[in-house]
mmCIF file of C-alpha atoms in Angstrom:
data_model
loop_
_atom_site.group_PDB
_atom_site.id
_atom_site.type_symbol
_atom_site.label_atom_id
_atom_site.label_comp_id
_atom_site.label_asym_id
_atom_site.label_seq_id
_atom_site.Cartn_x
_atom_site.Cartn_y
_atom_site.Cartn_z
ATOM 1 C CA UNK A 78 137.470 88.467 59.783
ATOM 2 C CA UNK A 79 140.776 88.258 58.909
ATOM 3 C CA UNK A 80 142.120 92.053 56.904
ATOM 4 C CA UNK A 81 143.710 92.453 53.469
ATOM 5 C CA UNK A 82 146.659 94.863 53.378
ATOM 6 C CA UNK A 83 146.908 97.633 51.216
ATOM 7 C CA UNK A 84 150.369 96.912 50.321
ATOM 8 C CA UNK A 85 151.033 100.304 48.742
ATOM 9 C CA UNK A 86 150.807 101.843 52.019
ATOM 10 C CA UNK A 87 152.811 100.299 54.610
ATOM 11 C CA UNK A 88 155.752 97.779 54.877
ATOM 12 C CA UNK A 89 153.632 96.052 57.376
ATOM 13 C CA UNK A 90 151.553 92.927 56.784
ATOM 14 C CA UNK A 91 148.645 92.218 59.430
ATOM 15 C CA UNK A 92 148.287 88.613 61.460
ATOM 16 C CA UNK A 93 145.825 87.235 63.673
ATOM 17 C CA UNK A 94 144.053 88.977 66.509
ATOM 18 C CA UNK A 95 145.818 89.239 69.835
ATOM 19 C CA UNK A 96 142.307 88.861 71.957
ATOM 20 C CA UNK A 97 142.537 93.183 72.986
ATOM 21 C CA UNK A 98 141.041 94.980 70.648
ATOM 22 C CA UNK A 99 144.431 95.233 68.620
ATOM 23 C CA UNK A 100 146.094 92.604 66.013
ATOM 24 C CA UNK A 101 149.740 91.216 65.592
ATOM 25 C CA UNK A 102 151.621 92.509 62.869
ATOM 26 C CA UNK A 103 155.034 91.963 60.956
ATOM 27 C CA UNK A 104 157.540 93.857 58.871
ATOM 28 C CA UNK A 105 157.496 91.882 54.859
ATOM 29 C CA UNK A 106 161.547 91.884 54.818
ATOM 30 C CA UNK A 107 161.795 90.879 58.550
ATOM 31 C CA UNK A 108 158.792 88.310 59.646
ATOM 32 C CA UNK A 109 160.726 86.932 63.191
ATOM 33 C CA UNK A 110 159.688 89.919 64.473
ATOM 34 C CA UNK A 111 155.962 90.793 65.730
ATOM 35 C CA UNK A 112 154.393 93.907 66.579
ATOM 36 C CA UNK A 113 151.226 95.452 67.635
ATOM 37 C CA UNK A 114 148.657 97.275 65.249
ATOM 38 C CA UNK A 115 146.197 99.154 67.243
ATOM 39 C CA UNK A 116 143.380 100.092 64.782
ATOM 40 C CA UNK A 117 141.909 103.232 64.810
ATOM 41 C CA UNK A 118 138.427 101.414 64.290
ATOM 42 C CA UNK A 119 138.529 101.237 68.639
ATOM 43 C CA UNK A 120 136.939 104.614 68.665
ATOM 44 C CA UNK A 121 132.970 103.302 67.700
ATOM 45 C CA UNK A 122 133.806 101.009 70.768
ATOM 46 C CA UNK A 123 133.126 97.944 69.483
ATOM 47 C CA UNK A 124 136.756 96.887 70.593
ATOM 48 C CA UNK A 125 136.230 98.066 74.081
ATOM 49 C CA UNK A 126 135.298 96.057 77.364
ATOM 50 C CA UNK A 127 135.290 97.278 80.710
ATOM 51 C CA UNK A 128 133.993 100.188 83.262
ATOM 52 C CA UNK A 129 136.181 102.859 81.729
ATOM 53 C CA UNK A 130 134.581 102.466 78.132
ATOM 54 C CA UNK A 131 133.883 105.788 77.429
ATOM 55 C CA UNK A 132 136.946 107.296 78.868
ATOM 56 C CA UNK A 133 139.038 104.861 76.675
ATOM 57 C CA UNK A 134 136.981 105.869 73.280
ATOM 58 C CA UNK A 135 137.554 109.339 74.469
ATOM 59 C CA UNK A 136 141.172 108.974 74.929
ATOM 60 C CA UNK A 137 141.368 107.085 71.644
ATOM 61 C CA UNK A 138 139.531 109.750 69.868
ATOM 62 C CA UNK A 139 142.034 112.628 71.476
ATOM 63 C CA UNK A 140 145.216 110.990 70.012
ATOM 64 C CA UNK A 141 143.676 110.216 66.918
ATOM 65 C CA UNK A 142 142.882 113.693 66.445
ATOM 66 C CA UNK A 143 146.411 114.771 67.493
ATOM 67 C CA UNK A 144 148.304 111.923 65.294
ATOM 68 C CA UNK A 145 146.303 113.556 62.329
ATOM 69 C CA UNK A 146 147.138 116.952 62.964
ATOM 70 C CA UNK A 147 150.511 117.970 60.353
ATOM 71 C CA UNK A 148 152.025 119.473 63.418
ATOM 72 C CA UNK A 149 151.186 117.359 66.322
ATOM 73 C CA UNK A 150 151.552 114.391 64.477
ATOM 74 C CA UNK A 151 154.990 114.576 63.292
ATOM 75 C CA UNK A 152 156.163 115.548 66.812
ATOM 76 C CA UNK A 153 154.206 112.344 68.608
ATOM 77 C CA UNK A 154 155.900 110.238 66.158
ATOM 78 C CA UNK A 155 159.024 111.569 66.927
ATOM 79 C CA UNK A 156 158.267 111.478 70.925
ATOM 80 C CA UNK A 157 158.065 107.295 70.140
ATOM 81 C CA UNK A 158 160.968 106.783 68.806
ATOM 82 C CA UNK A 159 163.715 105.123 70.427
ATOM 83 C CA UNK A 160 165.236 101.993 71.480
ATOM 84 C CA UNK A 161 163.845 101.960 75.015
ATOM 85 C CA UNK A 162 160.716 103.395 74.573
ATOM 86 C CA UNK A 163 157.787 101.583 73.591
ATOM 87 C CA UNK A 164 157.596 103.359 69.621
ATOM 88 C CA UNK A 165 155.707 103.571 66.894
ATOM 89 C CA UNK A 166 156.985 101.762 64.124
ATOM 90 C CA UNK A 167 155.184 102.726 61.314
ATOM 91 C CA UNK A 168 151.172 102.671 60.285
ATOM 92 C CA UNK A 169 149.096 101.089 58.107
ATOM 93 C CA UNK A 170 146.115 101.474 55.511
ATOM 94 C CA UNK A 171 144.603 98.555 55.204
ATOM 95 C CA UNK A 172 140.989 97.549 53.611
ATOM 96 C CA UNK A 173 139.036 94.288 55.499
ATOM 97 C CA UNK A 174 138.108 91.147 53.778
ATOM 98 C CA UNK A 175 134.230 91.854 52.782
ATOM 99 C CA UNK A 176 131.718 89.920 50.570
ATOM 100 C CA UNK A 177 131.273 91.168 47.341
ATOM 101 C CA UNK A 178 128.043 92.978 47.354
ATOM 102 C CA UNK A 179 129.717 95.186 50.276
ATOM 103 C CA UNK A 180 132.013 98.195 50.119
ATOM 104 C CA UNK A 181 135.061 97.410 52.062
ATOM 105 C CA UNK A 182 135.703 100.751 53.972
ATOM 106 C CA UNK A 183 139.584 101.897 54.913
ATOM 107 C CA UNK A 184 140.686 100.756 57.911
ATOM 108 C CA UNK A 185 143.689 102.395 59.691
ATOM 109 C CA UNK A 186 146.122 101.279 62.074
ATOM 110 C CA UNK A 187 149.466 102.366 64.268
ATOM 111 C CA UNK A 188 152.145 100.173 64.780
ATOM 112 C CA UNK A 189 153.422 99.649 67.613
ATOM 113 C CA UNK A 190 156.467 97.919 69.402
ATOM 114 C CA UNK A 191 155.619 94.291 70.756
ATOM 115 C CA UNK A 192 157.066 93.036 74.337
ATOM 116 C CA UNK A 193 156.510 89.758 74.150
ATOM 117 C CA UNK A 194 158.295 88.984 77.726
ATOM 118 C CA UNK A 195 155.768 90.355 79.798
ATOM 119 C CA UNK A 196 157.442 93.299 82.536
ATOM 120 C CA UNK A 197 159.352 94.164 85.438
ATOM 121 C CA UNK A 198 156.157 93.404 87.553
ATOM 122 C CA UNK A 199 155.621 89.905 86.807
ATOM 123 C CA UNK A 200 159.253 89.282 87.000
ATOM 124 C CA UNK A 201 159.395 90.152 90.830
ATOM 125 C CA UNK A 202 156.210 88.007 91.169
ATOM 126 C CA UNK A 203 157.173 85.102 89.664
ATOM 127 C CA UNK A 204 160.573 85.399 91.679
ATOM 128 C CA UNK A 205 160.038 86.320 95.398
ATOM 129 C CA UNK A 206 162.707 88.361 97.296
ATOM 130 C CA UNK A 207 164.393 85.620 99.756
ATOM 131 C CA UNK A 208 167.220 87.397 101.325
ATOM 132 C CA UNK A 209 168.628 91.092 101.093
ATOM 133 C CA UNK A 210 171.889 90.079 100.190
ATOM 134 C CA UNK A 211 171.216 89.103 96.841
ATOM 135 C CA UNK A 212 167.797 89.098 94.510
ATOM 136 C CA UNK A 213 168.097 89.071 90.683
ATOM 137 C CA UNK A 214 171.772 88.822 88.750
ATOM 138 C CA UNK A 215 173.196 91.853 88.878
ATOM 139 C CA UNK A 216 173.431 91.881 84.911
ATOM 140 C CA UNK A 217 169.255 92.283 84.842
ATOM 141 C CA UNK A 218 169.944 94.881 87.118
ATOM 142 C CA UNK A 219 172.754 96.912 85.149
ATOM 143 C CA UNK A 220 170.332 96.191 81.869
ATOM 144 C CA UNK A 221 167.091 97.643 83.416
ATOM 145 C CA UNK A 222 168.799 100.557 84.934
ATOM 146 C CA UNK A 223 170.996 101.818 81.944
ATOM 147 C CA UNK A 224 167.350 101.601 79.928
ATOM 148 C CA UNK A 225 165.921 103.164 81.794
ATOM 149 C CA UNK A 226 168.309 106.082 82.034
ATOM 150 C CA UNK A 227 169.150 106.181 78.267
ATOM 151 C CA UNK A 228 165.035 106.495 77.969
ATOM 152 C CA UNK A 229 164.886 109.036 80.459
ATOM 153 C CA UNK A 230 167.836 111.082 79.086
ATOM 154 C CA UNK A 231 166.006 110.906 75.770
ATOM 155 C CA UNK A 232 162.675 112.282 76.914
ATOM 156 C CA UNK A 233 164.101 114.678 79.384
ATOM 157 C CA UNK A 234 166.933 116.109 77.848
ATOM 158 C CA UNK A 235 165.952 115.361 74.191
ATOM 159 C CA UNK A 236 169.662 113.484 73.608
ATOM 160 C CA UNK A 237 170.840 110.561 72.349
ATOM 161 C CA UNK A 238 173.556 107.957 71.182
ATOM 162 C CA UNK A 239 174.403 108.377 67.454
ATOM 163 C CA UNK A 240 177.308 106.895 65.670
ATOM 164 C CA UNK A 241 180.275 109.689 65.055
ATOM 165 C CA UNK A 242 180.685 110.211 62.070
ATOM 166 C CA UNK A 243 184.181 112.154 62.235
ATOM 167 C CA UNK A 244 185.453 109.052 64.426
ATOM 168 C CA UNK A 245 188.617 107.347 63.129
ATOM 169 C CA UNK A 246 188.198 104.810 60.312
ATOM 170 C CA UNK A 247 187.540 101.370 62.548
ATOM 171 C CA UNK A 248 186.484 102.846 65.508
ATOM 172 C CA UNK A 249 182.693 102.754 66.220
ATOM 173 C CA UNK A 250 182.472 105.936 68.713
ATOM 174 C CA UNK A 251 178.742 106.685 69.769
ATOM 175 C CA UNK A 252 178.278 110.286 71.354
ATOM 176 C CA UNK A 253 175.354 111.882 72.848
ATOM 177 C CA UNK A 254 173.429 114.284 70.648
ATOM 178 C CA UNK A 255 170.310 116.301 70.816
ATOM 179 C CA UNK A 256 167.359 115.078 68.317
ATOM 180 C CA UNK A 257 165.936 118.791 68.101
ATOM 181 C CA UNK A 258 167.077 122.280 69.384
ATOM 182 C CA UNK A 259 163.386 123.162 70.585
ATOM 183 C CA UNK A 260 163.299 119.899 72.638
ATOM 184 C CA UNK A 261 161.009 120.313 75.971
ATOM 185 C CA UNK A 262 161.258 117.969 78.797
ATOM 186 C CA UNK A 263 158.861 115.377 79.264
ATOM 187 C CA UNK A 264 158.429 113.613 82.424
ATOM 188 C CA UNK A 265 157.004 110.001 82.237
ATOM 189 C CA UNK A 266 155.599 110.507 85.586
ATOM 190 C CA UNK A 267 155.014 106.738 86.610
ATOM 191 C CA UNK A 268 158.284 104.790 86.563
ATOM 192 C CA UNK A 269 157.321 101.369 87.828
ATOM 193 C CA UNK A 270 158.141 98.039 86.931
ATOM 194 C CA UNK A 271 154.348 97.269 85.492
ATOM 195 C CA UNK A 272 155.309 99.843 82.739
ATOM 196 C CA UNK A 273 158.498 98.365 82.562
ATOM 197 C CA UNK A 274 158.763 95.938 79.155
ATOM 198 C CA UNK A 275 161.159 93.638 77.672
ATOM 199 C CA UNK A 276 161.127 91.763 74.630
ATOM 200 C CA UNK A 277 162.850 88.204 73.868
ATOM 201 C CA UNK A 278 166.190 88.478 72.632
ATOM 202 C CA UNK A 279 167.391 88.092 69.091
ATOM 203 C CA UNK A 280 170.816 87.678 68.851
ATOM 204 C CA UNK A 281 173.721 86.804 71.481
ATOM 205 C CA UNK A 282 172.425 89.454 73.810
ATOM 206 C CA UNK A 283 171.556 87.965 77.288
ATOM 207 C CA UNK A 284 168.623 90.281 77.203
ATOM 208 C CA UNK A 285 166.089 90.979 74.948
ATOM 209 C CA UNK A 286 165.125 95.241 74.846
ATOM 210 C CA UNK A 287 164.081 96.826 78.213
ATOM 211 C CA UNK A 288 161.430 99.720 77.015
ATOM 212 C CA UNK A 289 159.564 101.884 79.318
ATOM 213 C CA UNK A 290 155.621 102.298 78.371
ATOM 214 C CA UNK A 291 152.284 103.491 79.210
ATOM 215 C CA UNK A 292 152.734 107.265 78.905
ATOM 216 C CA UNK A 293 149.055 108.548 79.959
ATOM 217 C CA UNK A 294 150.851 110.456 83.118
ATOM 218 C CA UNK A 295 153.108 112.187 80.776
ATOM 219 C CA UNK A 296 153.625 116.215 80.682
ATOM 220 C CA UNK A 297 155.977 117.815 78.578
ATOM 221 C CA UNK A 298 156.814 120.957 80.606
ATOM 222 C CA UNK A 299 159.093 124.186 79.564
ATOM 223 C CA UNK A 300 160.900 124.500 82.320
ATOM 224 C CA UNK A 301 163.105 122.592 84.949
ATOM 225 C CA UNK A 302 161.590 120.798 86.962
ATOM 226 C CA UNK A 303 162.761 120.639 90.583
ATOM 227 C CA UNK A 304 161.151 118.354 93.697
ATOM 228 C CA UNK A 305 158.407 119.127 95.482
ATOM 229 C CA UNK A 306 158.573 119.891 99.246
ATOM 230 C CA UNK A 307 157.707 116.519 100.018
ATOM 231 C CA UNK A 308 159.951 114.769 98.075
ATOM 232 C CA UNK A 309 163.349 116.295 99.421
ATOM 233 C CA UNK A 310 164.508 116.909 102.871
ATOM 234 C CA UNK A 311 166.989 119.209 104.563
ATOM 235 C CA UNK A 312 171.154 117.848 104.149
ATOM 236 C CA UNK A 313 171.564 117.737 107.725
ATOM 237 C CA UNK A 314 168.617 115.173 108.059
ATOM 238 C CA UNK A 315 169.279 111.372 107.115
ATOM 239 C CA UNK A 316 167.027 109.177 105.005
ATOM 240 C CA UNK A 317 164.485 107.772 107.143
ATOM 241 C CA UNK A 318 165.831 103.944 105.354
ATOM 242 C CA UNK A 319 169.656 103.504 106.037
ATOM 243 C CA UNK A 320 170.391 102.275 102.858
ATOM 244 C CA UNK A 321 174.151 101.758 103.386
ATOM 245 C CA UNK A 322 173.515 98.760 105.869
ATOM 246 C CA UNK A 323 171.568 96.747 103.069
ATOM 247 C CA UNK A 324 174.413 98.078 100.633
ATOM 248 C CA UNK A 325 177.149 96.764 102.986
ATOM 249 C CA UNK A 326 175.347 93.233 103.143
ATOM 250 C CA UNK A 327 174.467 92.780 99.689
ATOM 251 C CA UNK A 328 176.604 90.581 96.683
ATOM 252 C CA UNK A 329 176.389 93.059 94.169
ATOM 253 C CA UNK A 330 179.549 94.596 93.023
ATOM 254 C CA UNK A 331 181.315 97.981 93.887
ATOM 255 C CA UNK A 332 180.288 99.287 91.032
ATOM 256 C CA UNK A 333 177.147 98.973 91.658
ATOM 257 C CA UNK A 334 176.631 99.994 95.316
ATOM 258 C CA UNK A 335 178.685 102.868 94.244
ATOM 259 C CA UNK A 336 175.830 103.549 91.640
ATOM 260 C CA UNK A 337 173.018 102.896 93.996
ATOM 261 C CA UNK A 338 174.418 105.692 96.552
ATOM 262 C CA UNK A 339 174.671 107.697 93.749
ATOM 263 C CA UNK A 340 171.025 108.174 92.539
ATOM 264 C CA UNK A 341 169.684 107.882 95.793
ATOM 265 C CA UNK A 342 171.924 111.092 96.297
ATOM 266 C CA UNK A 343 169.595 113.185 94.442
ATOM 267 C CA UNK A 344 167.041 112.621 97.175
ATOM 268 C CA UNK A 345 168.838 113.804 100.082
ATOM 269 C CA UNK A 346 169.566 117.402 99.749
ATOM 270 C CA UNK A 347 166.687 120.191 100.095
ATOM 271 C CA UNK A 348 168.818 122.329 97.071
ATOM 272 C CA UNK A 349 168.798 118.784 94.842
ATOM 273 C CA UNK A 350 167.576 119.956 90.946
ATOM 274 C CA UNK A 351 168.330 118.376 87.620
ATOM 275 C CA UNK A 352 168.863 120.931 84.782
ATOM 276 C CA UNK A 353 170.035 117.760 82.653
ATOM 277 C CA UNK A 354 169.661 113.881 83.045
ATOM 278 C CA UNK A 355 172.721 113.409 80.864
ATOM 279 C CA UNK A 356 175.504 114.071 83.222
ATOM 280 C CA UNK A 357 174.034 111.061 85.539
ATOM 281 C CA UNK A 358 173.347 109.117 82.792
ATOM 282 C CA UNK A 359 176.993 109.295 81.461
ATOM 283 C CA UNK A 360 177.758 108.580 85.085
ATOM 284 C CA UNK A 361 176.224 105.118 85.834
ATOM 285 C CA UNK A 362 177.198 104.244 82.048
ATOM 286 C CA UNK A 363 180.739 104.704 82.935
ATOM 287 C CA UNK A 364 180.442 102.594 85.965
ATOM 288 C CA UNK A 365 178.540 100.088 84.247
ATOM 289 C CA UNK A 366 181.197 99.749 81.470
ATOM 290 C CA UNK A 367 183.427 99.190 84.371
ATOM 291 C CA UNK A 368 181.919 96.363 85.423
ATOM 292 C CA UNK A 369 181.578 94.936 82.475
ATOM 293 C CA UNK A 370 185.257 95.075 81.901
ATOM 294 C CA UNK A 371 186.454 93.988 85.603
ATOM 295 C CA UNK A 372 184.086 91.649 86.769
ATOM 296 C CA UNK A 373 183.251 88.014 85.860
ATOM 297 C CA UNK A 374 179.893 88.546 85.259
ATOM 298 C CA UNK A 375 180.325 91.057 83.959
ATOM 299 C CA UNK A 376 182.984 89.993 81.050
ATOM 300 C CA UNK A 377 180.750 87.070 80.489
ATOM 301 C CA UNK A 378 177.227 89.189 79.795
ATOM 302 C CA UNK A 379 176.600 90.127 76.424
ATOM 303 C CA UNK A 380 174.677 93.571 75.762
ATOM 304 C CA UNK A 381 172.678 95.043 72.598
ATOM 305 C CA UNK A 382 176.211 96.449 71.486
ATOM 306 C CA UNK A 383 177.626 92.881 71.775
ATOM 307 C CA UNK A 384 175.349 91.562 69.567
ATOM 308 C CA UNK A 385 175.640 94.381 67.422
ATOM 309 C CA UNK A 386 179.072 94.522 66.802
ATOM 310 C CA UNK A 387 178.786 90.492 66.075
ATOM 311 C CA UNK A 388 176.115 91.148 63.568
ATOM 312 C CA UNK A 389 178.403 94.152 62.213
ATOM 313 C CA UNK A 390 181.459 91.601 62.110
ATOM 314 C CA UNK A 391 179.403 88.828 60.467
ATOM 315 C CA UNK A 392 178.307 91.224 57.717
ATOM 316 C CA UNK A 393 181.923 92.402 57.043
ATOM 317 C CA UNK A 394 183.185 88.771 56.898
ATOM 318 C CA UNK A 395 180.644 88.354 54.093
ATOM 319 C CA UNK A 396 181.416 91.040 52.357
ATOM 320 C CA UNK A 397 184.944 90.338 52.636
ATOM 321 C CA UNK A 398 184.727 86.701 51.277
ATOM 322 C CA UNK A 399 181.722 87.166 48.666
#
């Protein structure tokens, strides 16, 4: 049965059923875009299929109770919120389409970002590995993998890119930021390409949004993390895979070889800690940019910034001539 929305409450206007327990959603002002609404209404179970039943109600019922604490809540909301996370875009009160001679009882619902291009999983099935020299463009590769990081530097290190606003008049300068002084690290825990999402593109961008998701391995932990005996060896001992002979074969460019040794740096010393993702993340970005400027893929790929900056300059050049 198909819901009414309390329009008082959210910006959001409820669609059809997507077939999961959960229904499609749109913003009123901006209706190209879908999302997910996962209703709260899942914890009675009448939503739920499967072995794990119970464990899912339970689960449900556990972040329910934390989204509607005043504390907790505030601070999950803010958790899901950011470009390359899977987020929470806003919530919704909404009453169900009833017969007259029954009371239509609230319903509530949390919306959530919708990646409608499947993940990183079903892109490497759909496109089997054929030779080591060369697998997806190099472009997919720089857009998954600066993401990633910019996700990564967000939950770990609490920072990210804001506009300055003490830049020069005409110059759009992002810098790196924290979003809260009492930030603790969070570690996803499970970075692999089945919770690795992307969304169509809307714009110029070659790419629609890269987001990382399913966050049910996730600690937040107050203090630094370093590896486990088993996941570092000693720096007179070589990687058991010699990387650099499928680095030397490859078609990718300098760049991003160069970044590839790079990260898989971090797992060859016994001392190897990260107090902050940040300095790594500003790393690859600068050798990213890099490519972008030098290379001809790389001049020819447009990025979320690309299309932003066309959007910005399309705006402007109504302004200017209205």
């Amino acid at each position: 049965m198909a819901p009414q929305n309390d329009y008082t409450t959210s910006e959001f206007e409820l669609l059809e059923e997507t077939g999961q327990g959960t229904l499609f959603a749109i913003k009123k002002d901006d209706p190209g875009l879908k999302y997910i609404a996962q209703p709260f209404g899942i914890l009675n179970g009448s939503d739920v299929e499967g072995t794990d039943k119970q464990k899912t109600i339970d689960e449900a019922s556990a972040f329910y109770t934390l989204f509607h604490s005043s504390k907790v809540g505030s601070a999950i909301a803010q958790i899901f919120n950011h470009e390359n996370i899977i987020s929470i875009a806003g919530y919704i009160k909404t009453h169900p389409v009833a017969p007259v001679s029954e009371r239509a009882r609230l319903e509530e619902y949390i919306v959530w970002d919708y990646c409608d291009a499947s993940n990183l999983s079903a892109l490497f099935q759909s496109k089997p590995c054929e030779s080591a020299k060369f697998y997806l463009p190099e472009s997919l590769c720089w857009h998954v993998l600066t993401s990633l990081l910019s996700a990564i530097t967000y939950l770990h290190d609490g920072k990210r890119l804001f506009l300055d606003t003490e830049a020069a008049a005409g110059e759009a300068t992002k810098i790196w930021a924290s979003v809260d002084q009492d930030w603790l690290p969070i570690l996803h825990r499970a970075m692999e390409p089945r919770n690795i999402f992307f969304q169509q593109p809307r714009g110029i961008e070659t790419y629609g949004m890269c987001k990382l998701g399913n966050f049910e391995h996730a600690v937040v932990t107050n203090h630094v993390i370093t590896p486990n005996a088993e996941d570092v060896t000693d720096k007179d001992v070589e990687p058991t895979l010699n990387t650099d002979s499928y680095l030397v074969k490859s078609q990718y460019s300098d760049e991003l070889k160069d970044t590839v040794r790079y990260l898989l740096d971090f797992r060859t010393g016994s001392d190897t800690h990260i107090n902050s993702v940040l300095p790594t993340t500003m790393a690859v970005m600068e050798q990213y940019q890099q490519w972008k400027l030098h290379s001809e893929e790389g001049k020819l790929y447009k990025d979320i910034e690309d299309d932003m900056a066309a959007r910005c300059g399309a705006k402007t050049n109504m302004e200017t001539h209205s």
